[in-house]
Coordinates of C-alpha atoms in Angstrom, one line a residue:
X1444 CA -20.0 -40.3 16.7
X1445 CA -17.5 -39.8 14.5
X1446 CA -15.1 -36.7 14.6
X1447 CA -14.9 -34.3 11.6
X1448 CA -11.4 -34.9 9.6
X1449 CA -8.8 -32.0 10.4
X1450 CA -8.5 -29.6 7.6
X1451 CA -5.3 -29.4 5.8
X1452 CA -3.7 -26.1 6.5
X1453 CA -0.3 -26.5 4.9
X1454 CA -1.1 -24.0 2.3
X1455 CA -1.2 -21.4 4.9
X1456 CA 2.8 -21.3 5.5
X1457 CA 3.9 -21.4 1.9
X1458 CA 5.0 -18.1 1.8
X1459 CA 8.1 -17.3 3.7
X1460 CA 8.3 -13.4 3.4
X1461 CA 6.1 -10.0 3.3
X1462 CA 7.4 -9.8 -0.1
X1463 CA 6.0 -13.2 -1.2
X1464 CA 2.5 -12.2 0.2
X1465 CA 2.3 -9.1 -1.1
X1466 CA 3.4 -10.6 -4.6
X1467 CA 0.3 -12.7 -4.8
X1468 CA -2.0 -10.4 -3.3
X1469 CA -4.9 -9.2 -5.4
X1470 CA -4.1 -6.1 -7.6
X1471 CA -5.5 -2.5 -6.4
X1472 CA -6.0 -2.5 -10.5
X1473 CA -8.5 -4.9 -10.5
X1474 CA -11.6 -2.7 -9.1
X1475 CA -12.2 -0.6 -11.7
X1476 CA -12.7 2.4 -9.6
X1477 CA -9.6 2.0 -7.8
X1478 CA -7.7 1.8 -11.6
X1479 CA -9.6 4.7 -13.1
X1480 CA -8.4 7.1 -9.4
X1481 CA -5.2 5.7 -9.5
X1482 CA -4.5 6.6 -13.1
X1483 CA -5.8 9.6 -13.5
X1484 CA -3.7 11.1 -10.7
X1485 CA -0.7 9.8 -11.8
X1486 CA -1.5 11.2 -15.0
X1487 CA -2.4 14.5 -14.0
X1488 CA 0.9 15.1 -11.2
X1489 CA 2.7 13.5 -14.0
X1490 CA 1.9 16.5 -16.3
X1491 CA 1.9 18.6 -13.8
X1492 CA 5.7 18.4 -12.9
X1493 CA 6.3 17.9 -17.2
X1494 CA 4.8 21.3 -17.4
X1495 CA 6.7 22.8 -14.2
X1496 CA 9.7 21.5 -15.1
X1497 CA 9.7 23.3 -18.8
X1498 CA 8.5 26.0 -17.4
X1499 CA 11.0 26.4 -14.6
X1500 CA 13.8 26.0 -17.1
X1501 CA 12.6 29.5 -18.4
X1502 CA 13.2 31.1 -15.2
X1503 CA 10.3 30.6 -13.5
X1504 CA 10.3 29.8 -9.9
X1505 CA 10.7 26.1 -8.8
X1506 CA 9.9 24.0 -6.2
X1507 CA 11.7 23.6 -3.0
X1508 CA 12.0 19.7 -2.7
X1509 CA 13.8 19.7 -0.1
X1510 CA 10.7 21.8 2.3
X1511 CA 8.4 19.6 0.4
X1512 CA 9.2 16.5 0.8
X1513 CA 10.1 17.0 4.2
X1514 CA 6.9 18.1 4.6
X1515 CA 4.9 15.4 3.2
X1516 CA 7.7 13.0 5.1
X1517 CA 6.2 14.2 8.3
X1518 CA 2.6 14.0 7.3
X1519 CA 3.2 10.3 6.2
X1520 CA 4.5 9.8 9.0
X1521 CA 2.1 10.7 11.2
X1522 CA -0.8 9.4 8.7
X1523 CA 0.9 6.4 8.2
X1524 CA 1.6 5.7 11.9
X1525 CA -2.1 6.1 13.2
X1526 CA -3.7 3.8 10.4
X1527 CA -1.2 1.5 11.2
X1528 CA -3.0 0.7 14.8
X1529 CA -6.1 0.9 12.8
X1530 CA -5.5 -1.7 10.8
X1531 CA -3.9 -4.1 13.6
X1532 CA -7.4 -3.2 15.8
X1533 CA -9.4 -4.7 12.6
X1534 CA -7.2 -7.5 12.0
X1535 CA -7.6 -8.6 15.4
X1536 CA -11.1 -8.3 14.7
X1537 CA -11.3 -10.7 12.0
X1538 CA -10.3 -13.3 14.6
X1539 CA -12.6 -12.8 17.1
X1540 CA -15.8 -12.2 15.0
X1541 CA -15.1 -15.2 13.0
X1542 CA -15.4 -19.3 14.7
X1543 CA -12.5 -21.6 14.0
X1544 CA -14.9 -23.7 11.8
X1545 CA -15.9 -20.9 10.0
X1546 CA -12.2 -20.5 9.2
X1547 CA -11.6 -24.0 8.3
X1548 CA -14.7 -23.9 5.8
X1549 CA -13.3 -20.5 4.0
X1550 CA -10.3 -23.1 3.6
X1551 CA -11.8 -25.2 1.7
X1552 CA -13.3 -22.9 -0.8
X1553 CA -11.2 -22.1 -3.6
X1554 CA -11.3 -18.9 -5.9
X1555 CA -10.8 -20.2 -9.5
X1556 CA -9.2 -16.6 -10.5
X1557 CA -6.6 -16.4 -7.7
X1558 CA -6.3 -20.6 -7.2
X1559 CA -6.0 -19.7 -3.6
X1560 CA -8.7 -20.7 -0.7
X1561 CA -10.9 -18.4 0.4
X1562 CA -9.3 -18.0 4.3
X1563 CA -5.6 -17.3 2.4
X1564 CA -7.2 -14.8 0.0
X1565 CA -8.8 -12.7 3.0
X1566 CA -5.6 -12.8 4.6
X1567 CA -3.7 -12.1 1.2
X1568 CA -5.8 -8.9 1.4
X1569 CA -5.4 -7.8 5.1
X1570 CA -1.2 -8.8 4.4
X1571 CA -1.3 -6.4 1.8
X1572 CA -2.5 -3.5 3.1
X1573 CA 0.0 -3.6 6.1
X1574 CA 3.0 -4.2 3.5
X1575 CA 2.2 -0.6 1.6
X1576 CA 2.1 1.0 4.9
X1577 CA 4.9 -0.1 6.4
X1578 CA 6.5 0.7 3.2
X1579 CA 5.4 3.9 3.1
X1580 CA 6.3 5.0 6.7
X1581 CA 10.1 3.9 6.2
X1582 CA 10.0 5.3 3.4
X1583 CA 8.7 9.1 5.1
X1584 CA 11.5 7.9 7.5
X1585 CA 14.2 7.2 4.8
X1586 CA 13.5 10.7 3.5
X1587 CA 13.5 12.4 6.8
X1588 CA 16.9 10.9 7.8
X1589 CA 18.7 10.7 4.5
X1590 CA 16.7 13.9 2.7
X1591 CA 17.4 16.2 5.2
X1592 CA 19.4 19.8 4.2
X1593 CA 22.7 18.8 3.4
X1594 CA 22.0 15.5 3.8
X1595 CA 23.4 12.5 2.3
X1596 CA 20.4 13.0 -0.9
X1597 CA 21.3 16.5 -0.9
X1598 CA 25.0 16.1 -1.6
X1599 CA 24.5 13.1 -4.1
X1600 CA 22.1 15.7 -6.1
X1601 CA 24.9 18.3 -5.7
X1602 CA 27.6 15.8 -7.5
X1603 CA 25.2 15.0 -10.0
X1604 CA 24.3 18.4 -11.0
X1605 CA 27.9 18.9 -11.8
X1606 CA 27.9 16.0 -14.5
X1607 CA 24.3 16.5 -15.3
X1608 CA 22.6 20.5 -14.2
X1609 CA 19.0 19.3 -14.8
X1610 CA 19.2 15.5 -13.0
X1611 CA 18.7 17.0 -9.7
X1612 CA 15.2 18.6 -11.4
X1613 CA 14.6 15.4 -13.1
X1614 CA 14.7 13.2 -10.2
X1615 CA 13.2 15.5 -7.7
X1616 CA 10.0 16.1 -10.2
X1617 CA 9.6 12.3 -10.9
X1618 CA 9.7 11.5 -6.9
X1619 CA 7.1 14.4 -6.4
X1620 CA 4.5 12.8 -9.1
X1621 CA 5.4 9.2 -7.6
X1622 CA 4.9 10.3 -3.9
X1623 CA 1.7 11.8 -4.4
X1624 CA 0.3 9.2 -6.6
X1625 CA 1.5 7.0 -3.5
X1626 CA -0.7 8.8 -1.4
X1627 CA -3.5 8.6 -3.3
X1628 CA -3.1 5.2 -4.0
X1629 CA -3.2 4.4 0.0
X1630 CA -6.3 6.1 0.8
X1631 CA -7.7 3.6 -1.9
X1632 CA -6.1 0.8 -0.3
X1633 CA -8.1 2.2 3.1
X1634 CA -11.0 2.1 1.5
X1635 CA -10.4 -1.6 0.0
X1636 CA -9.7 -2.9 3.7
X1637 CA -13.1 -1.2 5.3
X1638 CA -15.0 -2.9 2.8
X1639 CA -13.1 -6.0 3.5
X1640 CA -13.5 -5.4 7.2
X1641 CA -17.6 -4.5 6.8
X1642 CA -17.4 -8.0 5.1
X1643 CA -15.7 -10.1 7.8
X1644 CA -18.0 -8.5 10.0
X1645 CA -21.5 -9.4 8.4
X1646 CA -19.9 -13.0 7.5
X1647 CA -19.0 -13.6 11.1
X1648 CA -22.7 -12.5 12.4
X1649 CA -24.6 -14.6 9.8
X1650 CA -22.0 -17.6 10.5
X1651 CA -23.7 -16.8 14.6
X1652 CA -27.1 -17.1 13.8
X1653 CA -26.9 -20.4 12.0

């Protein structure tokens, strides 16, 4: 009885970095759903801080950046922080629910729109979803450490409010629209690896009762 030939997994190590992963992972833009969410809150905090920002030049009261983003620094950090472990618990779930052969024939199978095999696509996806996180959560903890009352941020916006009075405005309005946006777009990103998850799961039980 002949032995089945070993499966070339080569293609599995090409990448060398998070960065390369993440690069050639599938774009949240792609699900229409995800696109038409994602856009429409960046368009409405966008206008939001347009319309703040004019109207705060008129005397209005403004935002406290500095309370608010240390506020939403310590909410990431927490939110960030527990989904982490929930995403390592389901990744470690892909392994066990699916049999090494079942991996080898996902392999084989290649996607004609991403020219990737099927096994690297699911990881691709998995990969990806770790990478925002992680970003995300140093990036809570870049603001917490560098953000802080005067801070290191907090004296660079003082120097360049004295070339430029409405920078500090600027900037602190652009990060709020971007951060929230960020948010959003993670709970998407949440959803995308459930799905993904629900997937592996019913793959791995039909690949048992065959």
């Amino acid at each position: 009885m002949s032995s089945q030939p070993t499966p070339d997994l080569s293609e599995l190590f090409t990448e060398r970095s998070l960065w390369e992963i993440y690069r050639k992972s599938p774009s949240v833009f792609r699900n229409p759903f995800n696109r038409g969410v994602l856009i429409a809150t960046a368009i409405l905090l966008a206008t939001f801080a347009c319309f703040h920002f004019a109207w705060g030049s008129s005397g209005a009261p403004r935002l406290h950046f500095a309370e608010v983003f240390a506020n939403w620094a310590n909410v990431g950090i927490s939110f960030a922080g527990t989904i982490l472990g929930f995403l390592v618990a389901g990744f470690a779930v892909l392994f066990t629910v699916l049999r090494p052969q079942t991996l080898a024939n996902l392999q084989q199978i290649t996607r004609p729109d991403h020219n990737v095999s099927e096994l690297k696509l699911l990881f691709f996806v998995f990969v990806d979803v770790f990478v925002h996180y992680v970003s995300f959560l140093f990036w809570c903890m870049a603001v917490l450490v560098f953000g802080a009352k005067d801070g290191p941020a907090d004296w660079v916006g003082r120097i360049a409010g004295g070339w430029w009075p409405a920078s500090p405005e600027i900037v602190g309005h652009a990060i709020f629209a971007a951060w929230g946006t960020w948010f959003v777009l993670l709970v998407l990103k949440l959803k995308s690896f459930i799905f993904n998850l629900y997937q592996c799961l019913l793959l791995g039980m039909a690949d048992t009762l065959e």
